[in-house]
Coordinates of C-alpha atoms and ligand atoms in Angstrom, one line a residue:
M1 CA -6.5 48.4 -11.2
K2 CA -4.7 48.0 -13.7
G3 CA -1.4 45.0 -13.4
F4 CA -3.6 42.0 -13.3
E5 CA -4.5 41.7 -16.6
Y6 CA -2.7 38.0 -17.0
L7 CA -4.0 36.5 -14.6
K8 CA -7.3 37.8 -15.3
E9 CA -6.3 35.5 -18.8
E10 CA -5.5 32.5 -16.5
L11 CA -9.0 32.7 -14.2
Q12 CA -10.7 33.0 -17.5
N13 CA -9.0 30.0 -18.9
M14 CA -9.5 27.8 -15.9
K15 CA -13.6 29.1 -16.7
G16 CA -13.7 27.6 -19.5
E17 CA -11.9 24.3 -19.0
G18 CA -14.4 24.5 -16.2
T19 CA -11.8 24.0 -14.1
F20 CA -13.0 26.7 -11.5
R21 CA -14.5 26.9 -8.5
S22 CA -16.3 28.8 -5.9
L23 CA -16.0 29.1 -2.4
V24 CA -18.9 26.9 -0.7
P25 CA -19.8 29.4 2.4
L26 CA -21.5 27.9 5.4
E27 CA -24.5 29.5 7.5
S28 CA -24.5 27.7 10.4
D29 CA -21.8 25.6 12.5
Q30 CA -20.7 22.9 11.4
G31 CA -22.1 19.8 11.7
A32 CA -23.8 16.8 10.6
K33 CA -25.8 19.2 8.8
V34 CA -24.9 22.7 7.7
V35 CA -26.5 25.4 6.1
I36 CA -25.7 26.9 2.6
D37 CA -27.2 29.0 0.8
G38 CA -30.4 29.3 3.2
R39 CA -31.1 25.6 3.1
E40 CA -29.8 22.4 5.0
M41 CA -28.3 20.2 4.0
I42 CA -26.1 17.0 4.4
Q43 CA -22.4 17.8 5.5
L44 CA -20.4 14.7 4.1
S45 CA -17.7 17.5 3.2
S46 CA -15.9 18.2 6.6
N47 CA -12.8 16.8 8.5
N48 CA -15.4 17.3 11.2
Y49 CA -14.7 13.5 12.6
L50 CA -16.0 12.9 15.8
G51 CA -18.0 15.9 15.5
L52 CA -15.8 18.3 18.0
T53 CA -16.0 22.1 16.8
G54 CA -19.0 22.2 18.6
H55 CA -18.2 20.3 21.5
P56 CA -19.4 22.2 24.7
K57 CA -16.1 21.2 26.8
M58 CA -13.9 22.9 24.3
K59 CA -16.8 25.4 23.8
K60 CA -16.5 26.3 27.7
A61 CA -13.0 25.9 27.8
A62 CA -12.3 28.8 24.8
I63 CA -14.3 31.1 25.7
E64 CA -12.4 30.5 29.5
A65 CA -9.5 31.1 28.2
V66 CA -11.1 34.3 26.1
E67 CA -11.9 35.7 28.9
K68 CA -8.9 34.6 31.6
Y69 CA -6.0 34.8 29.1
G70 CA -7.5 37.7 26.5
A71 CA -7.9 37.3 22.5
G72 CA -4.8 36.9 21.1
T73 CA -1.1 36.7 22.9
G74 CA 1.1 39.6 21.4
S75 CA 4.0 38.0 20.1
V76 CA 5.8 34.6 18.5
R77 CA 6.6 32.2 21.0
T78 CA 10.5 32.4 21.2
I79 CA 10.0 36.0 22.1
A80 CA 6.8 36.4 25.0
G81 CA 4.2 34.9 22.8
T82 CA 4.6 31.3 25.1
F83 CA 2.3 30.7 28.1
T84 CA 2.2 28.8 30.4
M85 CA -1.0 26.8 28.7
H86 CA 0.8 25.9 25.8
E87 CA 3.5 23.7 27.0
E88 CA 1.4 22.3 29.2
F89 CA -0.5 21.8 26.9
E90 CA 2.3 20.2 24.9
R91 CA 3.3 18.1 27.3
K92 CA 0.1 16.3 27.6
L93 CA -0.1 16.0 23.9
A94 CA 2.9 14.5 24.7
E95 CA 2.2 12.1 27.5
F96 CA -0.8 11.4 25.3
K97 CA 1.1 9.8 22.2
H98 CA 3.9 8.2 24.0
T99 CA 5.8 10.1 23.3
E100 CA 8.9 12.6 24.3
A101 CA 8.2 15.6 24.1
T102 CA 6.0 17.6 21.2
L103 CA 5.6 20.4 19.8
V104 CA 2.6 22.5 18.7
L105 CA 2.9 24.9 15.8
Q106 CA 0.2 27.3 13.5
S107 CA -1.2 24.3 11.9
G108 CA -0.6 20.6 9.9
F109 CA 1.1 23.0 6.8
T110 CA 3.7 24.8 8.7
A111 CA 4.7 22.0 11.2
N112 CA 5.4 19.6 8.1
Q113 CA 7.4 22.6 7.2
A114 CA 8.8 23.5 9.8
I115 CA 11.1 20.0 10.5
L116 CA 11.1 19.1 6.6
S117 CA 13.1 22.9 6.2
S118 CA 15.4 22.7 9.3
I119 CA 16.2 18.7 10.5
L120 CA 18.0 18.1 7.5
T121 CA 21.1 19.1 5.2
K122 CA 22.2 19.0 0.9
D123 CA 24.6 15.9 3.0
D124 CA 21.1 14.7 3.4
V125 CA 18.1 12.8 1.6
V126 CA 14.4 13.0 2.1
I127 CA 12.4 10.1 0.3
S128 CA 7.9 10.8 -0.1
D129 CA 5.4 8.9 -0.6
E130 CA 4.3 9.9 -4.7
L131 CA 1.1 11.0 -3.0
N132 CA 2.0 12.6 0.0
H133 CA 0.1 15.5 1.3
A134 CA 1.1 18.8 -0.9
S135 CA 2.1 20.4 2.5
I136 CA 5.2 17.6 2.9
I137 CA 5.4 18.7 -1.1
D138 CA 6.0 22.1 0.2
G139 CA 8.5 21.1 2.6
I140 CA 11.0 18.9 1.0
R141 CA 11.2 22.6 -1.8
L142 CA 12.4 23.8 1.2
T143 CA 14.8 21.8 2.8
K144 CA 18.4 21.9 0.6
A145 CA 18.8 17.9 1.4
A146 CA 18.1 15.3 -1.7
R147 CA 14.9 13.9 -3.0
K148 CA 13.9 10.9 -4.2
I149 CA 10.4 9.6 -4.7
Y150 CA 8.8 6.3 -4.2
K151 CA 5.2 4.9 -6.2
H152 CA 3.1 5.4 -4.1
V153 CA 3.1 2.8 -0.5
D154 CA 5.3 0.9 -3.1
L155 CA 7.7 -1.0 -0.3
E156 CA 9.7 -2.4 -3.3
S157 CA 9.8 1.3 -4.8
L158 CA 10.9 2.5 -1.3
E159 CA 13.4 -0.2 -0.4
E160 CA 14.9 0.8 -4.7
A161 CA 15.5 4.1 -2.9
L162 CA 16.6 3.4 0.4
K163 CA 19.4 1.0 -1.6
E164 CA 20.8 4.1 -4.0
S165 CA 20.8 6.6 -0.9
A166 CA 23.0 4.9 1.5
D167 CA 26.2 7.4 0.7
Y168 CA 23.9 10.3 2.0
R169 CA 24.9 11.2 5.9
K170 CA 21.3 11.0 7.1
R171 CA 17.9 8.8 5.1
L172 CA 13.9 10.7 6.3
V173 CA 11.2 8.7 5.2
V174 CA 8.7 11.0 4.8
T175 CA 4.7 9.1 3.9
D176 CA 1.1 9.8 4.6
G177 CA -0.5 7.5 7.4
V178 CA -4.1 8.5 5.9
F179 CA -4.1 9.2 2.5
S180 CA -6.3 11.9 2.2
M181 CA -7.7 11.7 -1.5
D182 CA -8.2 7.9 -1.0
G183 CA -8.1 7.4 2.7
N184 CA -6.0 4.4 2.2
I185 CA -3.9 3.8 4.8
A186 CA -0.2 3.8 4.9
P187 CA 1.4 0.4 5.3
L188 CA 3.3 1.9 7.9
K189 CA 5.0 -1.2 9.5
E190 CA 6.9 -2.6 6.4
I191 CA 7.7 0.9 5.8
V192 CA 9.0 1.0 9.7
E193 CA 10.8 -2.0 9.3
L194 CA 12.7 -1.5 5.8
C195 CA 14.0 2.3 8.2
E196 CA 15.0 0.1 10.7
K197 CA 17.2 -2.2 8.2
Y198 CA 18.5 0.4 5.6
D199 CA 18.9 2.4 9.5
A200 CA 16.6 5.5 7.5
L201 CA 15.1 8.0 9.6
I202 CA 11.0 8.0 9.3
M203 CA 8.2 10.6 10.0
V204 CA 4.8 10.2 9.4
D205 CA 2.1 12.5 8.5
D206 CA -0.4 11.2 10.8
A207 CA -3.6 14.4 9.7
H208 CA -6.1 11.7 8.9
A209 CA -6.0 9.9 11.3
S210 CA -5.1 11.6 14.4
G211 CA -8.5 11.2 16.3
V212 CA -9.4 8.4 14.1
L213 CA -7.0 5.3 14.5
G214 CA -5.1 3.7 17.2
S215 CA -6.8 3.8 20.7
N216 CA -8.5 7.3 21.2
G217 CA -7.5 8.3 18.1
R218 CA -3.7 8.5 19.2
G219 CA -2.8 7.5 15.1
T220 CA -1.3 5.0 12.4
V221 CA 2.1 4.9 14.7
D222 CA -0.4 3.3 17.6
H223 CA -2.5 2.0 15.3
F224 CA -0.2 -1.2 13.8
G225 CA 1.4 -1.4 17.5
L226 CA 4.7 1.0 16.7
N227 CA 4.6 3.5 19.6
G228 CA 8.5 3.8 20.4
R229 CA 9.8 3.2 16.7
V230 CA 9.0 6.2 14.0
H231 CA 10.8 9.2 14.8
I232 CA 9.0 11.9 14.1
Q233 CA 5.0 12.1 14.2
V234 CA 3.5 15.2 12.4
G235 CA -0.1 15.5 13.9
T236 CA -3.5 18.4 12.7
L237 CA -5.9 20.0 15.6
S238 CA -7.8 21.1 12.9
K239 CA -9.3 17.7 11.8
A240 CA -10.9 15.0 14.3
I241 CA -9.6 17.4 17.1
G242 CA -11.7 19.8 15.8
V243 CA -9.6 23.2 16.5
L244 CA -6.4 24.5 14.5
G245 CA -2.5 23.8 15.0
G246 CA -0.6 21.0 13.9
Y247 CA 2.7 19.3 16.1
V248 CA 5.6 17.2 15.9
A249 CA 5.5 14.9 18.1
S250 CA 9.3 13.7 18.8
T251 CA 12.2 13.8 20.8
Q252 CA 12.8 16.2 23.2
E253 CA 16.5 16.7 21.3
V254 CA 13.6 17.6 18.0
R255 CA 11.5 19.5 20.0
D256 CA 14.7 22.4 21.4
Y257 CA 16.1 22.1 17.0
L258 CA 13.0 22.7 16.8
I259 CA 12.6 25.8 18.8
H260 CA 15.5 27.2 17.2
K261 CA 15.5 26.0 13.9
G262 CA 11.8 25.9 12.5
R263 CA 11.4 28.6 11.0
P264 CA 7.0 28.7 10.9
F265 CA 7.5 28.3 14.7
L266 CA 10.1 31.4 15.4
F267 CA 8.7 33.8 12.7
S268 CA 4.7 33.2 13.4
T269 CA 2.7 34.7 16.0
S270 CA 1.8 31.7 18.5
H271 CA -2.0 30.3 19.0
P272 CA -4.4 32.5 20.6
P273 CA -5.3 31.5 23.8
A274 CA -9.2 30.1 22.6
V275 CA -7.3 27.4 20.2
T276 CA -4.7 25.9 22.8
A277 CA -7.9 25.9 25.5
A278 CA -9.9 24.1 22.9
C279 CA -6.8 21.7 22.3
S280 CA -6.0 20.3 25.2
A281 CA -9.8 19.9 26.7
A282 CA -10.0 17.4 23.4
V283 CA -7.5 15.8 24.1
D284 CA -9.7 14.9 27.7
V285 CA -12.4 14.5 25.1
L286 CA -10.6 11.8 23.2
L287 CA -9.9 9.9 26.5
E288 CA -12.9 10.6 28.1
E289 CA -15.7 9.9 25.4
E290 CA -14.0 6.4 23.6
D291 CA -17.7 5.4 22.4
L292 CA -17.8 8.8 19.8
I293 CA -14.9 6.9 17.8
D294 CA -16.6 3.9 17.5
R295 CA -19.3 6.0 15.9
L296 CA -17.8 6.9 14.0
W297 CA -16.3 4.2 12.2
K298 CA -20.4 2.4 12.9
N299 CA -20.8 5.2 10.7
T300 CA -18.2 4.7 7.9
E301 CA -18.8 1.3 7.5
F302 CA -22.5 1.5 7.1
F303 CA -22.4 4.1 4.8
K304 CA -19.0 2.4 2.3
Q305 CA -21.1 -1.1 2.4
G306 CA -24.0 1.3 1.2
L307 CA -22.4 3.4 -1.9
E308 CA -21.1 -0.4 -2.7
K309 CA -24.3 -2.4 -3.0
L310 CA -25.3 0.8 -4.6
G311 CA -22.6 0.0 -7.5
F312 CA -20.4 3.2 -6.9
D313 CA -15.8 3.1 -7.5
T314 CA -15.1 3.2 -4.1
G315 CA -11.7 3.0 -4.9
K316 CA -9.5 1.4 -1.7
S317 CA -10.5 3.3 1.4
D318 CA -10.4 2.1 5.0
T319 CA -11.1 5.0 7.5
P320 CA -14.2 7.1 7.3
I321 CA -13.1 9.1 3.8
T322 CA -15.0 6.9 0.9
P323 CA -14.3 8.3 -2.5
V324 CA -16.8 7.7 -4.9
I325 CA -15.3 7.5 -8.0
V326 CA -16.2 9.0 -11.5
G327 CA -13.5 9.5 -13.4
D328 CA -14.3 12.2 -15.5
E329 CA -14.1 15.8 -14.3
A330 CA -17.2 16.9 -15.6
K331 CA -19.3 14.4 -14.6
A332 CA -17.8 14.6 -11.2
H333 CA -18.7 18.0 -10.4
Q334 CA -22.2 17.4 -12.0
L335 CA -22.5 14.5 -9.5
S336 CA -21.9 16.7 -6.8
D337 CA -24.3 19.6 -8.3
K338 CA -27.0 16.7 -8.5
L339 CA -26.5 16.0 -4.9
R340 CA -26.9 20.0 -3.9
D341 CA -30.2 19.8 -5.3
Y342 CA -31.3 17.2 -3.6
G343 CA -29.6 17.7 -0.3
V344 CA -26.1 16.4 0.2
F345 CA -22.8 18.3 0.5
A346 CA -20.7 16.6 -1.2
Q347 CA -17.8 18.5 -3.3
S348 CA -16.0 16.5 -6.1
I349 CA -12.7 16.8 -6.0
A350 CA -10.7 16.7 -10.1
F351 CA -7.2 17.7 -11.4
P352 CA -4.6 18.9 -9.9
T353 CA -5.6 17.4 -6.6
V354 CA -6.3 14.6 -7.7
A355 CA -4.4 12.7 -10.8
R356 CA -6.9 13.0 -14.2
G357 CA -9.7 10.7 -14.9
Q358 CA -10.1 10.0 -11.4
A359 CA -12.2 12.9 -10.0
R360 CA -14.0 11.7 -7.7
V361 CA -17.0 13.1 -4.9
R362 CA -15.3 12.7 -2.3
T363 CA -17.2 11.8 1.3
I364 CA -16.5 11.8 5.1
V365 CA -18.5 10.9 7.8
T366 CA -18.7 12.0 11.2
A367 CA -19.7 10.5 14.3
Q368 CA -22.2 13.4 14.4
H369 CA -24.1 11.0 11.3
S370 CA -27.5 9.2 12.3
E371 CA -28.0 6.4 10.8
E372 CA -31.2 7.9 9.5
L373 CA -29.3 11.4 7.9
L374 CA -26.7 9.1 6.1
Q375 CA -29.4 7.0 4.7
E376 CA -30.5 10.0 3.2
A377 CA -27.2 10.5 2.1
L378 CA -27.1 7.2 0.3
D379 CA -30.8 7.9 -1.2
A380 CA -29.2 10.6 -2.9
F381 CA -26.4 9.2 -4.0
E382 CA -28.7 6.7 -5.4
K383 CA -30.8 9.1 -7.1
A384 CA -28.1 11.1 -9.3
G385 CA -26.1 7.9 -10.3
K386 CA -28.4 6.5 -11.7
E387 CA -29.7 10.1 -13.1
L388 CA -26.0 10.8 -14.2
G389 CA -25.7 6.9 -16.0
I390 CA -23.4 6.4 -13.4
I391 CA -25.0 3.2 -11.7
Ligands
LIG1 C1 -4.5 18.3 6.3 C2 -3.3 17.7 6.5 C3 -2.6 18.7 6.7 C4 -3.0 20.0 7.2 O1 -3.3 20.5 8.5 P1 -3.9 22.2 8.5 O2 -3.8 21.8 10.3 O3 -5.0 21.9 8.1 O4 -2.8 23.0 8.2 C5 -1.1 18.4 6.1 N1 -1.0 16.9 6.5 C6 -1.7 16.1 5.9 C7 -1.7 14.7 5.2 C8 -3.3 16.7 5.8 O5 -3.4 16.2 5.3

């Protein structure tokens, strides 16, 4: 079909630069090992931290929900698409998060869009960490509020932005709880103290902390003992929780407001019964199977130390996300390709997802990996790293 020659040209350029990447379809479930191109490999690239995508209790809950309530809901939440299970789950999630209320959205991405686009006006300002997730950046693009960007996890830069913005009606400081490309945790206690000092609202996006940090995986707010001091928590049900969805955990007013003004909530259909039932079962799993989180952290320590001992640069991660920083983009892709030859699936990530010269292979271990499997992966890293002169 004629008309897209201009896109073709751009794609061609991407291929020339080596930035064009094909999708990699899995032929198995999302386990510690996956099948790609007919070959079994160790999976080190998923966000399935606790292995919940295949948890038997969650699969059973999903199947039962389909049998009883069907495959879909047939409406947006505000018209005819709210089922009792949606509201029951939101109450359960609020209790779990120690917040007054929650509202579930289709994804973490849309949760950020809903909250950021709705609660601020041109009289307000949003103050955002420079390395916040794309969904926060896009949410900010949708608000008429003024914006300020502070240097990554830099408290002085944040305080400066707070000082400069005294004249606005409301100030909202936004940060990721765990940064997805480096695996570092935001200094939330200090950020909250600054927000309290300057009477600013604080919002934390805990996508990579949900199910990972805090008691039973409640997130960074719980991890730092800050329950009741963070105005808005955004979480995802798509990563460690193993299903799909996002939520805003906050006050009853914020929930009520989003039901009226949150555009993804108003104009996009609600979660199918299988999704909500599986998410609800996941909260039970978090409460009942604390050993999953213990195993995740044990594996994290084992794997991180292994990589460091081999001499790789693993940056400043304090979570199960461990980047292997290579620097050169082509070399990072080569490392990923070699690892794949040796039976390890660990994707390389380059500009624009990370800064130029910071290309890396990003790894995430899960509770499901056995130590033997992780040792096998470390052996592959050693072999590939030596062959490429990285270590
Ligand atoms: C993954 C991620 C999201 C998006 O969550 P989904 O549920 O996958 O849409 C939002 N924020 C952060 C920080 C993330 O890492």
